[in-house]
CSV table of C-alpha atoms and ligand atoms in Angstrom, one decimal:
chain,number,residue,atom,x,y,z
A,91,UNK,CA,-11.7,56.1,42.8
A,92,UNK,CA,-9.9,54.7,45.6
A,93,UNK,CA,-12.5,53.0,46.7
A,94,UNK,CA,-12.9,51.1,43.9
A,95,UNK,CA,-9.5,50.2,43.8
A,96,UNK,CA,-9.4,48.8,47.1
A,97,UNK,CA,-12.8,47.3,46.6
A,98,UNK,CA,-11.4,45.0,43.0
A,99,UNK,CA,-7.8,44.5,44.4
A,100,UNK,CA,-9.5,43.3,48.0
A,101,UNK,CA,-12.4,40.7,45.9
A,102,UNK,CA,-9.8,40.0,43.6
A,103,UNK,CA,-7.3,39.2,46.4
A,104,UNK,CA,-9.7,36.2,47.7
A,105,UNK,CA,-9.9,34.1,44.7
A,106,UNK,CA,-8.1,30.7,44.2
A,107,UNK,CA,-8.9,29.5,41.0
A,108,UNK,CA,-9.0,25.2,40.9
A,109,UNK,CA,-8.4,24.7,37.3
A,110,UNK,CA,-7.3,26.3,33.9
A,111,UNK,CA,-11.0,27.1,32.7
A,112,UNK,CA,-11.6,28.9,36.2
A,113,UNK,CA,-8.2,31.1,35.8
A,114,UNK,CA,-9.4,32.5,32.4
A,115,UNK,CA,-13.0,33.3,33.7
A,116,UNK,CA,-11.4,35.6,36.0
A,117,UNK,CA,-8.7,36.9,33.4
A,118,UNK,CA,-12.0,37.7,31.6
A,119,UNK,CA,-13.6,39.2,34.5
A,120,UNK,CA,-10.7,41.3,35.0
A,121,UNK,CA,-8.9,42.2,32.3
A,122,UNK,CA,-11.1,41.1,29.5
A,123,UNK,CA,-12.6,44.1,27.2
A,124,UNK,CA,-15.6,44.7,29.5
A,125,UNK,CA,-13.7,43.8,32.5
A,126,UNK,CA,-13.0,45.9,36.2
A,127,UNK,CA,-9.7,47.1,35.0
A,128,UNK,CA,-11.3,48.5,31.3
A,129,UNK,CA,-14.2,49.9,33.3
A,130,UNK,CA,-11.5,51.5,35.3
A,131,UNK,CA,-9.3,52.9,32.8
A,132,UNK,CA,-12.4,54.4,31.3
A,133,UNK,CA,-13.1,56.5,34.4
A,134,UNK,CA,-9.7,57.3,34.4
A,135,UNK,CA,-9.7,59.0,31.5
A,136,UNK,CA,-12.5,61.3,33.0
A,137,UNK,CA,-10.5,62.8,35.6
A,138,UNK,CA,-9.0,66.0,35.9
A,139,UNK,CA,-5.2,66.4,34.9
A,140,UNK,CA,-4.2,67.0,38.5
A,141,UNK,CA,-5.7,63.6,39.8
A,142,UNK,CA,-4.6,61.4,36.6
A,143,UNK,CA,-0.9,61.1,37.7
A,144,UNK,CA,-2.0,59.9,41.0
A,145,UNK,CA,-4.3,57.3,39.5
A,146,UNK,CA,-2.7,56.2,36.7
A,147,UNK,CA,0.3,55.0,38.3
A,148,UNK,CA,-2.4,52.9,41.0
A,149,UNK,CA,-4.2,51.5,38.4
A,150,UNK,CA,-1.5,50.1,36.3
A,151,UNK,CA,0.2,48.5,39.9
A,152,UNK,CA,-3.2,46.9,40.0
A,153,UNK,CA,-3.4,45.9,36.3
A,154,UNK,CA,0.1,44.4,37.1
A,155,UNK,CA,-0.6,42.9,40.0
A,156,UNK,CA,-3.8,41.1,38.3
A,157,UNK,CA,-1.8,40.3,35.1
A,158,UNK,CA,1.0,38.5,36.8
A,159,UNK,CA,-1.2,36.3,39.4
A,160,UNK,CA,-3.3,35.4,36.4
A,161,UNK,CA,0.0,34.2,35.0
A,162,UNK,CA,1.3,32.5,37.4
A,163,UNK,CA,-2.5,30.5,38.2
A,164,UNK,CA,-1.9,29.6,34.5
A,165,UNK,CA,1.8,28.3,34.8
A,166,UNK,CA,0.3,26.1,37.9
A,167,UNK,CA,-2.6,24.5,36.4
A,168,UNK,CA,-1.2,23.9,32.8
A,169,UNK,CA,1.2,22.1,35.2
A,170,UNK,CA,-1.7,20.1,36.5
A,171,UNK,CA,-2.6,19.2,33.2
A,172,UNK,CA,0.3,18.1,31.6
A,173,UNK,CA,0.9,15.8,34.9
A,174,UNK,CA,-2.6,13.8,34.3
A,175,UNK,CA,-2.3,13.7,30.6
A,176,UNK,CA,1.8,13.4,30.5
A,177,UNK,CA,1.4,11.0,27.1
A,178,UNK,CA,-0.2,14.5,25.6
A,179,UNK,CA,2.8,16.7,26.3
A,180,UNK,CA,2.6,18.3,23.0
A,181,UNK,CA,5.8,20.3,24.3
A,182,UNK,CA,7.8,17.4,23.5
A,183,UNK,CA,9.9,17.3,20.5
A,184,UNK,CA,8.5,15.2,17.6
A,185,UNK,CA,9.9,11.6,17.5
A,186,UNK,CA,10.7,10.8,13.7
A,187,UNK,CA,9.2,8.1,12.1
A,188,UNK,CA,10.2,6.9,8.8
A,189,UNK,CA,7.0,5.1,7.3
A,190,UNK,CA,7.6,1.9,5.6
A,191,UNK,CA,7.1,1.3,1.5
A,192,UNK,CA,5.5,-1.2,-0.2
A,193,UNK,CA,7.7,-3.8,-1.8
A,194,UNK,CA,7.6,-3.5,-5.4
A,195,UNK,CA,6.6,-6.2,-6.1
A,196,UNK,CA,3.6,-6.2,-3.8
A,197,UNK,CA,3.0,-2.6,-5.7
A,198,UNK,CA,3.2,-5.1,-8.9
A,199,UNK,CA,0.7,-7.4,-7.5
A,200,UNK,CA,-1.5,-5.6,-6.4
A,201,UNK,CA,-2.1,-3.3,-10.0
A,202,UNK,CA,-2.4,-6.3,-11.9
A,203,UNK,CA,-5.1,-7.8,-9.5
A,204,UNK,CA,-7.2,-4.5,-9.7
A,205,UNK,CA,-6.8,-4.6,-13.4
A,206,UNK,CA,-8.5,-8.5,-13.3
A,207,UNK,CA,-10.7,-7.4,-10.7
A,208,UNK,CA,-12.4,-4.8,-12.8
A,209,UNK,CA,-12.6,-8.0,-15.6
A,210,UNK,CA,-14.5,-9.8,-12.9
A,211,UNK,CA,-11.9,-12.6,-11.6
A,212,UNK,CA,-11.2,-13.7,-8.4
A,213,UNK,CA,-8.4,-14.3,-6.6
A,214,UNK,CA,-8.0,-17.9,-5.7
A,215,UNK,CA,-4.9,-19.2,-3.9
A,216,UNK,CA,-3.1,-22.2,-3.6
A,217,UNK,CA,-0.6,-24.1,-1.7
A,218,UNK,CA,3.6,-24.0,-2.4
A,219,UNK,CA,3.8,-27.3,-1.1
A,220,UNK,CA,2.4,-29.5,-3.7
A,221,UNK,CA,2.1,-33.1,-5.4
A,222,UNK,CA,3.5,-34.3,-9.0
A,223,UNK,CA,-0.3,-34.2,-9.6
A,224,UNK,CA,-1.4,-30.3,-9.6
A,225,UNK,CA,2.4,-29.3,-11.1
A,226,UNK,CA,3.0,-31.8,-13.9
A,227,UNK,CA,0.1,-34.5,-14.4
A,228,UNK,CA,-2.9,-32.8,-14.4
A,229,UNK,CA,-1.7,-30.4,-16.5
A,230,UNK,CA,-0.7,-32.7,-19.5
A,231,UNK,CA,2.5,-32.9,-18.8
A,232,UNK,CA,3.2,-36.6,-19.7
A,233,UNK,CA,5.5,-38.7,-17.8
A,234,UNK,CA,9.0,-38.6,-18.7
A,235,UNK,CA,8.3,-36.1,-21.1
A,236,UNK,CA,11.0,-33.3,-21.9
A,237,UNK,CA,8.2,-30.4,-20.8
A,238,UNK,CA,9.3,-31.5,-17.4
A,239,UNK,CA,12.9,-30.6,-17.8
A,240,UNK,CA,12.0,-26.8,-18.6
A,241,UNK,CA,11.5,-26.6,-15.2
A,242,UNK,CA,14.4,-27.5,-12.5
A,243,UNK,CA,12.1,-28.8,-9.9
A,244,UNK,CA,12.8,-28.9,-6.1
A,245,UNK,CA,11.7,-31.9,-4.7
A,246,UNK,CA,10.9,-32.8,-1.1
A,247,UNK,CA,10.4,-36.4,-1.3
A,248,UNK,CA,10.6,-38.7,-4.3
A,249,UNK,CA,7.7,-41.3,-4.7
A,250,UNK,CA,5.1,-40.2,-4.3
A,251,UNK,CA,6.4,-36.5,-5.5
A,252,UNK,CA,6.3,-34.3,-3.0
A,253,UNK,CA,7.7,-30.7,-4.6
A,254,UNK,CA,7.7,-27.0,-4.1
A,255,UNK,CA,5.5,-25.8,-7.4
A,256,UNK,CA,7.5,-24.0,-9.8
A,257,UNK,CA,4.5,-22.4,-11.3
A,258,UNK,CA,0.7,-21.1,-10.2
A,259,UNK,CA,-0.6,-23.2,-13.0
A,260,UNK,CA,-1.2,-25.6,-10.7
A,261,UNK,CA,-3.8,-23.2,-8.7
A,262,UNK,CA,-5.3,-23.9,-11.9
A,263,UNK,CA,-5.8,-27.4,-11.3
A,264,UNK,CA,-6.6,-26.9,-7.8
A,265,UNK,CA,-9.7,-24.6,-8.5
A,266,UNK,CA,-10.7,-27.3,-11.2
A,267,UNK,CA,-11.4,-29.8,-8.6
A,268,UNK,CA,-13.4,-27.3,-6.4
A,269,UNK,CA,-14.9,-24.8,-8.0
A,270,UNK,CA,-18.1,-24.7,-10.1
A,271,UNK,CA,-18.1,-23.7,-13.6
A,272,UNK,CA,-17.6,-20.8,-14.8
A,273,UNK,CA,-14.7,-20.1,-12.9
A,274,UNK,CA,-12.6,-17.1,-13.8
A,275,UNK,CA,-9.9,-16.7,-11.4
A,276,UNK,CA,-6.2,-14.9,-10.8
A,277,UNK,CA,-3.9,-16.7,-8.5
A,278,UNK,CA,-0.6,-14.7,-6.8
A,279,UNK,CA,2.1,-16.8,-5.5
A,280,UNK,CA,5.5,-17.8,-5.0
A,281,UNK,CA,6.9,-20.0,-7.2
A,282,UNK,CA,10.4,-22.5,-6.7
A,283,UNK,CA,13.0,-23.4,-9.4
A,284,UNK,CA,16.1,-24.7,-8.9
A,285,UNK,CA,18.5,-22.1,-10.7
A,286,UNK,CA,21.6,-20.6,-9.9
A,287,UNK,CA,20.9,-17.0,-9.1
A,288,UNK,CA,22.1,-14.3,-10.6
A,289,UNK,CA,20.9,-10.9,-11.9
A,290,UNK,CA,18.4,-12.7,-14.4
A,291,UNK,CA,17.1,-15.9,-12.6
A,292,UNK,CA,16.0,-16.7,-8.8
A,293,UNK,CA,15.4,-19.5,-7.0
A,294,UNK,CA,12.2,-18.0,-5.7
A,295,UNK,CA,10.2,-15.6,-7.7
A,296,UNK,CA,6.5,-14.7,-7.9
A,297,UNK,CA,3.8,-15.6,-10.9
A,298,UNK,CA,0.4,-14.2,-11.5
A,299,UNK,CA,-1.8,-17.3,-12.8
A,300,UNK,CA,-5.2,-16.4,-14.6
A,301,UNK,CA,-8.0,-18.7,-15.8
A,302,UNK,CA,-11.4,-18.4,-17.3
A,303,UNK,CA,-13.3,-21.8,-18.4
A,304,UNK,CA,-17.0,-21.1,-19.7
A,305,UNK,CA,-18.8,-22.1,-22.4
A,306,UNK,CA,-18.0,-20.6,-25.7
A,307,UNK,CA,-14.4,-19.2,-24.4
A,308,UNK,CA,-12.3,-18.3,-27.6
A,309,UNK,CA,-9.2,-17.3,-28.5
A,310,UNK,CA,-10.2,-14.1,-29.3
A,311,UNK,CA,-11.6,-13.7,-25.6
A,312,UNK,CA,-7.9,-14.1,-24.6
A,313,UNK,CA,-6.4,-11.5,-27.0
A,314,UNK,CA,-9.3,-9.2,-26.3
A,315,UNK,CA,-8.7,-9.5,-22.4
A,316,UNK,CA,-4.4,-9.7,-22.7
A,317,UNK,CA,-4.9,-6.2,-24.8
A,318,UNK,CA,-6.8,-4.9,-22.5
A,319,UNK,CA,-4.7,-5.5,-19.8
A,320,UNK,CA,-1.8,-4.6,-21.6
A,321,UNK,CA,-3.2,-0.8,-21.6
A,322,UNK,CA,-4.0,-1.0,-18.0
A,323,UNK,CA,-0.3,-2.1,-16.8
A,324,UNK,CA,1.6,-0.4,-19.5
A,325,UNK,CA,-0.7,2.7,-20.9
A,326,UNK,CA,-3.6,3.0,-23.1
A,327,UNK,CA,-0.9,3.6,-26.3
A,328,UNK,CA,0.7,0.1,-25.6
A,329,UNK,CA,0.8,-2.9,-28.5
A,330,UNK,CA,0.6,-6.3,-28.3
A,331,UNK,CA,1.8,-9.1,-30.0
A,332,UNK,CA,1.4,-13.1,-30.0
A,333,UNK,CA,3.6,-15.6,-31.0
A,334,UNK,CA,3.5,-19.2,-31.5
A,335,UNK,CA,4.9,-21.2,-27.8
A,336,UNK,CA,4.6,-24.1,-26.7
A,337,UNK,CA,3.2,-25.3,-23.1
A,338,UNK,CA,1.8,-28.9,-22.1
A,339,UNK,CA,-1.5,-27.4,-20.7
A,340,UNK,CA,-2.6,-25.0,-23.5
A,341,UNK,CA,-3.4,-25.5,-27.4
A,342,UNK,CA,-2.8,-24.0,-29.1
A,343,UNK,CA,-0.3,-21.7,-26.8
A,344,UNK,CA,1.1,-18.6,-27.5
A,345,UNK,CA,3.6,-15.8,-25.8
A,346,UNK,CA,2.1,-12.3,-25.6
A,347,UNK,CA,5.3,-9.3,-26.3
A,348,UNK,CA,4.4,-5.5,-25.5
A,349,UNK,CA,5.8,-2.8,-27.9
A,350,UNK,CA,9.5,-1.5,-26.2
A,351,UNK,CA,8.4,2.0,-24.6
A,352,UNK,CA,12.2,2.4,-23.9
A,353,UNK,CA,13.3,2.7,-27.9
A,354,UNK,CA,10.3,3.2,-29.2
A,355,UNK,CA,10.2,0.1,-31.3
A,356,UNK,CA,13.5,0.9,-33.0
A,357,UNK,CA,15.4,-1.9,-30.9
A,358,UNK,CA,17.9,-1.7,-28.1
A,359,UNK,CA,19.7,-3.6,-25.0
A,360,UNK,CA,16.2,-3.9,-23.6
A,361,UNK,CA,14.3,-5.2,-26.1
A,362,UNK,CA,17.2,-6.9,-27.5
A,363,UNK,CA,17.0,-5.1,-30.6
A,364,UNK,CA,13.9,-6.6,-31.7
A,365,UNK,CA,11.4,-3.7,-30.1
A,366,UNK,CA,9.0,-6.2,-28.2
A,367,UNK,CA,9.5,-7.5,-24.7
A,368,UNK,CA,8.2,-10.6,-24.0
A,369,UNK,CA,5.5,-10.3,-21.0
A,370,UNK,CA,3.5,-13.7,-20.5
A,371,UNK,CA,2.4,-17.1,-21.8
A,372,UNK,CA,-0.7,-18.0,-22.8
A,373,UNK,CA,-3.1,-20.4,-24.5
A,374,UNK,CA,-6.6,-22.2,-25.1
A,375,UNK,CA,-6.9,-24.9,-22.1
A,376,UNK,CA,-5.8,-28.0,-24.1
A,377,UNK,CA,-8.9,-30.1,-23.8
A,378,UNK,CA,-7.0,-32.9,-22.1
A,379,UNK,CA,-6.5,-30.9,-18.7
A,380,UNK,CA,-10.1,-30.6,-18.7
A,381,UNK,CA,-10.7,-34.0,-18.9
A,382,UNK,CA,-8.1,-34.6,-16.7
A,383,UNK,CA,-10.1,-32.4,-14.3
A,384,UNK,CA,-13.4,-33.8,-14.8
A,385,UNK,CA,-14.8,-30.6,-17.2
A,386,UNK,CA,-16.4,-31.8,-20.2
A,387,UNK,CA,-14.8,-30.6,-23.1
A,388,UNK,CA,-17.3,-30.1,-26.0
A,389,UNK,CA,-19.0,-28.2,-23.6
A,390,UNK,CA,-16.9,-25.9,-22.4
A,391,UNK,CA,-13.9,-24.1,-23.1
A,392,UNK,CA,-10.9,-21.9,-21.4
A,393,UNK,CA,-7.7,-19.8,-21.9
A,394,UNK,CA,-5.0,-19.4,-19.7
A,395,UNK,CA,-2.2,-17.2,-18.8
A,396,UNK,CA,0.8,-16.9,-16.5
A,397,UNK,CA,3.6,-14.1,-15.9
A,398,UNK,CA,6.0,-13.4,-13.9
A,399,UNK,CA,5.9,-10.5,-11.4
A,400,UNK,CA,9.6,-9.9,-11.1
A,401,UNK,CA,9.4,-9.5,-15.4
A,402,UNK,CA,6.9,-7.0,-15.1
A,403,UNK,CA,8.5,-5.0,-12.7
A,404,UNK,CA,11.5,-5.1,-14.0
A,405,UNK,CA,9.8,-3.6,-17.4
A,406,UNK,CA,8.0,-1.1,-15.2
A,407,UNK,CA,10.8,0.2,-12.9
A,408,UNK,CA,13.7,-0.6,-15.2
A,409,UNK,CA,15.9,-2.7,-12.5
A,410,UNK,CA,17.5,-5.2,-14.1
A,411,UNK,CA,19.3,-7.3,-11.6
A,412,UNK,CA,16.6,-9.7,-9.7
A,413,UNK,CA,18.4,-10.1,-7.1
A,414,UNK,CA,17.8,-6.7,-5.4
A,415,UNK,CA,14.1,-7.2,-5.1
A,416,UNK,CA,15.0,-10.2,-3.0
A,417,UNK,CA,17.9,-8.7,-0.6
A,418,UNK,CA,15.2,-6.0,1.0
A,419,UNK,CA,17.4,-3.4,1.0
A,420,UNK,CA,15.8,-0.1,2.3
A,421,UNK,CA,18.0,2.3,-0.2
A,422,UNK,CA,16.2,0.0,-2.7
A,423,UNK,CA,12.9,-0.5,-1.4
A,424,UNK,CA,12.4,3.4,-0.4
A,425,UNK,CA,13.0,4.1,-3.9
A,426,UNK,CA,9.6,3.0,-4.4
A,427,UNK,CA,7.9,5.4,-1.8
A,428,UNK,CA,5.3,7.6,-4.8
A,429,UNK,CA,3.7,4.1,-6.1
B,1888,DAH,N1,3.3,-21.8,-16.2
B,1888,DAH,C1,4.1,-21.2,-17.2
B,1888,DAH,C2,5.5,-20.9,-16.7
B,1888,DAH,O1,5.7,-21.0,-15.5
B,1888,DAH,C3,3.5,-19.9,-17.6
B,1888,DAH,C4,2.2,-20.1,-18.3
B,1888,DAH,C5,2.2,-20.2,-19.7
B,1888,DAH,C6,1.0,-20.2,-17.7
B,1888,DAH,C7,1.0,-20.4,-20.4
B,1888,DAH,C8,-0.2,-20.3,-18.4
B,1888,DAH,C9,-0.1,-20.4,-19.8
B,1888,DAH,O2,-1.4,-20.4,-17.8
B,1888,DAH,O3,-1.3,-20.6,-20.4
B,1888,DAH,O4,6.3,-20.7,-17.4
């Protein structure tokens, strides 16, 4: 027995493990469950009474004496690691990081295009810089003509008009002079007015534009597709209504309402007691803009609509005042954090 003692503490005595994966081979060797030590132990348990204090008490000095140089070969090379690797300290406390939201009206955007997606449109952009052509004139609105005034237009230079847009139907206009037919397209963008601002109008606000000009395109193609989405934005038990409007570019033009989730129809602040909220304007392209854009009008045919992302979510998330989805506020925005 002693001799085996001698012989494991003298072998074991002469190692030097390198590295962390050579220190547990030998803890194995050792200590592990068919290890010197367990084979020990075993014979240990063999002896007669007389010899077992004597033994015992040299066998667990050795077992010691192992465990704690195995230990302390650990504490070195895990050193070693963490020196090479220091970026993969994963001692080190976690750093917090608060993860942005989406703006909500990004998270409004971005629905409404999926919903159009599915429809088959595009998304087709245009610039905010534009020309009395692609706002006003090529979109029927005559010269002079009181249309112009509904919109309080910022101008950059008078003569020829140079103005930022004050509404995506000019996209509209834009994809008429490059696009082949059929076109069926969405177009996302910031729009410029020149209002006072306060908690219901802005200066700047966003518009979804949406156009589809094909043969045989009918009214009933635009109620058909303005219901659907409808359902989509609002849920499938939503209602629709459209009344009579009027807009240069469309004939005949209507304004779509949805049913007031809020009372239920019954009428209240919201809805201004009348149980619809107004959503979007719409209409059948008036067959002057498409000859105004070179598109043959007995041939084909279009609708058109255009709403205003800042009216939607303010139907959807019930804030009210515009002007906090403007002042990117992170108690506001982080409000938005499960959409
Ligand atoms: N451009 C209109 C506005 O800014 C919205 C609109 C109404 C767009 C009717 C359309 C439409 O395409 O058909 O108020």
């Amino acid at each position: 027995m002693d001799k085996k003692i001698l012989e494991i503490q003298e072998t074991f005595s002469q190692l030097s493990p390198k590295k962390l994966s050579e220190v547990e081979k030998i803890r194995i060797e050792y200590l592990g469950r068919n290890g010197y030590l367990t084979k020990l132990f075993e014979e240990f348990k063999e002896l007669s009474p007389e010899f077992k204090k004597e033994y015992g008490k040299k066998i667990n000095d050795l077992k010691n004496l192992i465990t704690e140089k195995i230990n302390s070969w650990k504490l070195l090379h895990e050193k070693d690691v963490n020196n090479k690797t220091e970026k993969l300290d994963l001692s080190l406390e976690e750093y917090p990081i608060n993860s942005g939201t989406r703006h909500p009206i990004s998270i409004i955007k971005n629905e409404i295009v999926e919903i159009f997606k599915y429809l088959g449109y595009s998304i087709y952009e245009g610039p905010e810089i534009e020309d009395d052509w692609h706002v006003f004139s090529a979109l029927n609105f005559p010269e002079e003509h009181p249309a112009r005034d509904m919109q309080d237009t910022f101008f950059i230079e008078k003569k020829p008009d140079i103005l930022l847009r004050t509404h995506t139907s000019s996209v509209q206009v834009r994809s008429m002079e490059q696009e082949k037919l059929p076109i069926r397209i969405i177009c996302p963008g910031r729009v410029f007015r020149n209002e006072a601002i306060s908690a219901r109008a802005h200066c700047i606000f966003h518009q979804i534009e949406g156009l589809y000009i094909d043969k045989n395109v009918s009214f009933a193609d635009l109620k058909q597709t303005l219901l659907y989405f409808a359902k989509e934005m609002f849920g499938a038990e939503t209602k629709i209504r459209l009344r009579p409007s009027f807009f240069p570019f469309t004939e005949p033009s209507a304004e779509m309402d949805v049913n007031c989730k809020l009372c239920g129809g019954k009428g209240c602040s919201v809805c201004k007691y009348t149980g619809w909220l107004e959503v979007l304007g719409c209409g059948m392209v008036d067959p002057n803009v498409l000859e105004l854009n070179g598109i043959n009008s007995k041939t084909f045919s279009g609708f058109a609509f255009g709403m205003g992302l800042e009216r939607i979510a303010m139907l959807k998330f019930q804030v009210r005042d515009l002007r906090l989805y403007f002042e990117n506020d992170v108690r506001f925005l982080k409000q938005f954090k499960n959409y």
